[in-house]
CSV table of N, CA and C in Angstrom, one decimal:
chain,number,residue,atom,x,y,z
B,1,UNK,N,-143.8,-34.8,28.5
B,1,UNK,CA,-143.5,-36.2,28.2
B,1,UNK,C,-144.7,-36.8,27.4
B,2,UNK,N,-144.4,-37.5,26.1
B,2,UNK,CA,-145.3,-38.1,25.2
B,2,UNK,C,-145.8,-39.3,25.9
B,3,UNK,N,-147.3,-39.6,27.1
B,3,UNK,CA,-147.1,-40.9,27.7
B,3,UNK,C,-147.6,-41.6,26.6
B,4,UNK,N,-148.0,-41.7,25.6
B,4,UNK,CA,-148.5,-42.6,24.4
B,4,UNK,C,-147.4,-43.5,23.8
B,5,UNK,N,-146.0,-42.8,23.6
B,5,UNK,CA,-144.8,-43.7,23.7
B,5,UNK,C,-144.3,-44.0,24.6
B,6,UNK,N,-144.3,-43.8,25.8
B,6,UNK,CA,-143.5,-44.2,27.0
B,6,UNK,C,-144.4,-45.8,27.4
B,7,UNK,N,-145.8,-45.4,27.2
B,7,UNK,CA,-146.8,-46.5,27.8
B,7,UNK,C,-146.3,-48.3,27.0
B,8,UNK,N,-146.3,-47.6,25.0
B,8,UNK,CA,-146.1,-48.2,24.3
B,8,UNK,C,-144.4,-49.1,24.5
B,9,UNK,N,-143.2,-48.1,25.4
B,9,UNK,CA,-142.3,-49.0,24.9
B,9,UNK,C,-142.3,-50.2,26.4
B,10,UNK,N,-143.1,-49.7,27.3
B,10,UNK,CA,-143.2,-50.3,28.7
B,10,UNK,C,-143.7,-51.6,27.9
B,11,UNK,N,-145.0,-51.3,27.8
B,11,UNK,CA,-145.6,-52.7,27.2
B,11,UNK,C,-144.4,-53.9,26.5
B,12,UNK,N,-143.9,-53.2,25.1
B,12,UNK,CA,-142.8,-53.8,24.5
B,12,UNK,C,-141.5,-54.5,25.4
B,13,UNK,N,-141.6,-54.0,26.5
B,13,UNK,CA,-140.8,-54.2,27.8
B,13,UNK,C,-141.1,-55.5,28.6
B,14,UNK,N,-142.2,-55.3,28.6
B,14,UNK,CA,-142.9,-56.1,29.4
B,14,UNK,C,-143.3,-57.4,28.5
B,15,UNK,N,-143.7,-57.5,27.5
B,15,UNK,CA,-143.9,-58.8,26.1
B,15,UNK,C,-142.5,-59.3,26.4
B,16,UNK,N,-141.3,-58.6,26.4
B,16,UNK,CA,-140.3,-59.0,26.0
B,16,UNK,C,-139.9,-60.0,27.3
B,17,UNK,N,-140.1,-59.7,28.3
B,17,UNK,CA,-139.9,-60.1,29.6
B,17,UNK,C,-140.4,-61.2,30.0
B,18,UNK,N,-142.0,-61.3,29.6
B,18,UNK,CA,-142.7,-62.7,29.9
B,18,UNK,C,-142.1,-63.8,29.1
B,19,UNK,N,-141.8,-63.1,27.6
B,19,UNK,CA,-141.0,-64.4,26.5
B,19,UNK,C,-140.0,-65.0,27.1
B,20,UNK,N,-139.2,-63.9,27.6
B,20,UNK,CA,-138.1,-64.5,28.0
B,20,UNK,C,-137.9,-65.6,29.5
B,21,UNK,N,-139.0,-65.0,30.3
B,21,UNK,CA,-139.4,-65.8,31.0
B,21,UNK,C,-139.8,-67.5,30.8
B,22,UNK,N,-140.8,-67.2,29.6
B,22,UNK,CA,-141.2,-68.6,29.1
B,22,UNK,C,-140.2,-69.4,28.3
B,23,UNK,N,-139.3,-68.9,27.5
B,23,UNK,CA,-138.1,-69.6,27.1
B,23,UNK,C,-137.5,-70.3,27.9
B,24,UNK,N,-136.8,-69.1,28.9
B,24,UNK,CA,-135.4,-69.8,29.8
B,24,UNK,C,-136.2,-69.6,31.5
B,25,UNK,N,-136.8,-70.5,31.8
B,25,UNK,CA,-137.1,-70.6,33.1
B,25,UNK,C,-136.0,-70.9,34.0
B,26,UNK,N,-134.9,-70.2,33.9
B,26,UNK,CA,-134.0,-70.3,34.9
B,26,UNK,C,-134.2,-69.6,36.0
B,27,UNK,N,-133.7,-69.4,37.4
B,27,UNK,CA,-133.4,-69.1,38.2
B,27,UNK,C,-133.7,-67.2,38.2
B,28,UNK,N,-132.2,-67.5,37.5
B,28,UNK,CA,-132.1,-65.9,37.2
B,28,UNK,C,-133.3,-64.8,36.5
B,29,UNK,N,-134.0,-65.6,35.8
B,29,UNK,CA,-135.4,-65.3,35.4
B,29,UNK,C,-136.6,-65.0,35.8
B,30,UNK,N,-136.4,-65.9,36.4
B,30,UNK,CA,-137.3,-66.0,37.7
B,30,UNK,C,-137.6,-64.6,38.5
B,31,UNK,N,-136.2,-64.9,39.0
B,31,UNK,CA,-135.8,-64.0,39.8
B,31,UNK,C,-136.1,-62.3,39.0
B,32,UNK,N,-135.7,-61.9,37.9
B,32,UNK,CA,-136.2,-60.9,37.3
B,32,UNK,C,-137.8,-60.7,37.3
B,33,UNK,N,-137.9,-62.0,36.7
B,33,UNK,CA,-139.8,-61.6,36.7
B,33,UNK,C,-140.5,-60.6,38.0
B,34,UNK,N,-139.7,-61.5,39.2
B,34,UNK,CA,-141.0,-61.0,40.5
B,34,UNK,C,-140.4,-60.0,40.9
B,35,UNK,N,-138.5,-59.6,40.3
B,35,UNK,CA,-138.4,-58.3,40.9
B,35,UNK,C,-138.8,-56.8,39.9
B,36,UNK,N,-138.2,-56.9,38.6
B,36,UNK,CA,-138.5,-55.9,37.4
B,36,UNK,C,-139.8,-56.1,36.9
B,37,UNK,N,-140.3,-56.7,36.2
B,37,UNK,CA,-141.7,-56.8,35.9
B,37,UNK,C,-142.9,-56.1,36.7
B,38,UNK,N,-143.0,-56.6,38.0
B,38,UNK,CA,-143.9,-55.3,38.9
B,38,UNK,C,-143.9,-54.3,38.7
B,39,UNK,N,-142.4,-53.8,39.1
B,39,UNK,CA,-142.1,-52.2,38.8
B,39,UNK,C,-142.7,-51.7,37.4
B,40,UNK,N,-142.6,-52.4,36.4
B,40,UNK,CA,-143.1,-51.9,35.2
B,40,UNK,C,-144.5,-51.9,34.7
B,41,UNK,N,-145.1,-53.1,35.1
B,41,UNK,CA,-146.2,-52.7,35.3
B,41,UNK,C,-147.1,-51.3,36.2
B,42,UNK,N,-146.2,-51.1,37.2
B,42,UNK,CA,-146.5,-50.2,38.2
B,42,UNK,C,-146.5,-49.3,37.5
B,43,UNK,N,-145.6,-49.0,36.9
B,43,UNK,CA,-145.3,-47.7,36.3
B,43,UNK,C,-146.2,-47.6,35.0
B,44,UNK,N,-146.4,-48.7,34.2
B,44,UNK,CA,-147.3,-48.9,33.2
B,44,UNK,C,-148.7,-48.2,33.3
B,45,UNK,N,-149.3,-48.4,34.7
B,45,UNK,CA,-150.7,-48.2,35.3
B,45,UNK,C,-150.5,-46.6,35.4
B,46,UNK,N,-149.0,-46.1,35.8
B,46,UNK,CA,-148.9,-45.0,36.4
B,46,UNK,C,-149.1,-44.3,35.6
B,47,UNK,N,-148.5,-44.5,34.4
B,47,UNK,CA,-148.1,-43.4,33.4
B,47,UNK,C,-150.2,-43.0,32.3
B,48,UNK,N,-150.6,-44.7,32.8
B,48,UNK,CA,-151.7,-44.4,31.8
B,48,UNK,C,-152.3,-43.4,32.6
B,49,UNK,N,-152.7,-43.7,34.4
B,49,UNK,CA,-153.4,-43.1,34.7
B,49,UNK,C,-152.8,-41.2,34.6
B,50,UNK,N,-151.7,-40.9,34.4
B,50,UNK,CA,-151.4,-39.9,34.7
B,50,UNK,C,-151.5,-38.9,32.8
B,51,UNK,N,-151.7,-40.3,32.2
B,51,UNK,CA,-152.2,-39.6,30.6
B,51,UNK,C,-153.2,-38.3,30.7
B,52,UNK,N,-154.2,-38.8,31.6
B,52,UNK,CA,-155.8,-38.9,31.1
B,52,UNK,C,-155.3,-37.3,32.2
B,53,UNK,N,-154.7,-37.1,33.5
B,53,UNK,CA,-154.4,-35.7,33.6
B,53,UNK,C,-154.4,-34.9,32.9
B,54,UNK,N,-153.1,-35.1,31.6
B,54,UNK,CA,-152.6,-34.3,30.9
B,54,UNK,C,-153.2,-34.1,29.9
B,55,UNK,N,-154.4,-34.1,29.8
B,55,UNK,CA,-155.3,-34.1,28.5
B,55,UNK,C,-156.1,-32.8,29.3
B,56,UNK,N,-156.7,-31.8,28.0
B,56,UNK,CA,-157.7,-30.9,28.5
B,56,UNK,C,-158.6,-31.1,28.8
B,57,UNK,N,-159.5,-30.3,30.0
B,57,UNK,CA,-160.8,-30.6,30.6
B,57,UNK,C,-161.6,-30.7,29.1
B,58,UNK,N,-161.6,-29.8,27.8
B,58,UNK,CA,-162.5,-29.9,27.2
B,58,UNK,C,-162.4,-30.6,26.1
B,59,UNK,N,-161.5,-32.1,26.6
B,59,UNK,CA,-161.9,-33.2,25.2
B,59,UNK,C,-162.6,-33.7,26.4
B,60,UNK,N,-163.2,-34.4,25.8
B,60,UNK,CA,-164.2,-35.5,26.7
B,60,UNK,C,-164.2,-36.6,26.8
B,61,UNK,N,-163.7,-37.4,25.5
B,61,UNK,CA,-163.0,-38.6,25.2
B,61,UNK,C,-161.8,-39.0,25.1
B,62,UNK,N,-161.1,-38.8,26.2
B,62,UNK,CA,-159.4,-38.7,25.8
B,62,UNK,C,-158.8,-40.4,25.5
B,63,UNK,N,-159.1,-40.8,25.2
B,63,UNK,CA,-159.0,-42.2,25.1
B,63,UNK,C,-159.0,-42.8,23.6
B,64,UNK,N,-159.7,-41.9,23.0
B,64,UNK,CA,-160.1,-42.5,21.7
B,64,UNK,C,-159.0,-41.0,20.9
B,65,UNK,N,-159.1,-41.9,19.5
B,65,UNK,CA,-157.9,-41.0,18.5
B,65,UNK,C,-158.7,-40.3,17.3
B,66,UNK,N,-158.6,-38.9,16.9
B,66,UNK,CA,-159.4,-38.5,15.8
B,66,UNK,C,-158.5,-38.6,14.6
């Protein structure tokens, strides 16, 4: 699994989410924010921290791009 895109479309997930939030503060919005949003974030944190795993012991800077 490529987490570099997965991380990238969570984020785009999540932008989209808060907009939509700030648009239409309805109810039903609401209600999505405090239930889907966490989860994605959750998973957001997951997937970063689970990047830096799947990188080899012998980069050293897995974080930065050559």
């Amino acid at each position: 699994m490529d987490f570099r895109y997965v991380t990238l479309w969570v984020f785009v997930l999540l932008l989209l989410g808060i907009g939509l939030i700030a648009l239409y503060p309805s109810p039903g919005m609401l209600a999505f924010g405090t239930i889907v949003l966490p989860f994605l974030l959750v998973f957001q944190v997951w997937a970063i921290l689970r990047s830096r795993d799947k990188v080899g012991e012998g980069e050293g800077q897995w974080y930065e791009h050559s």
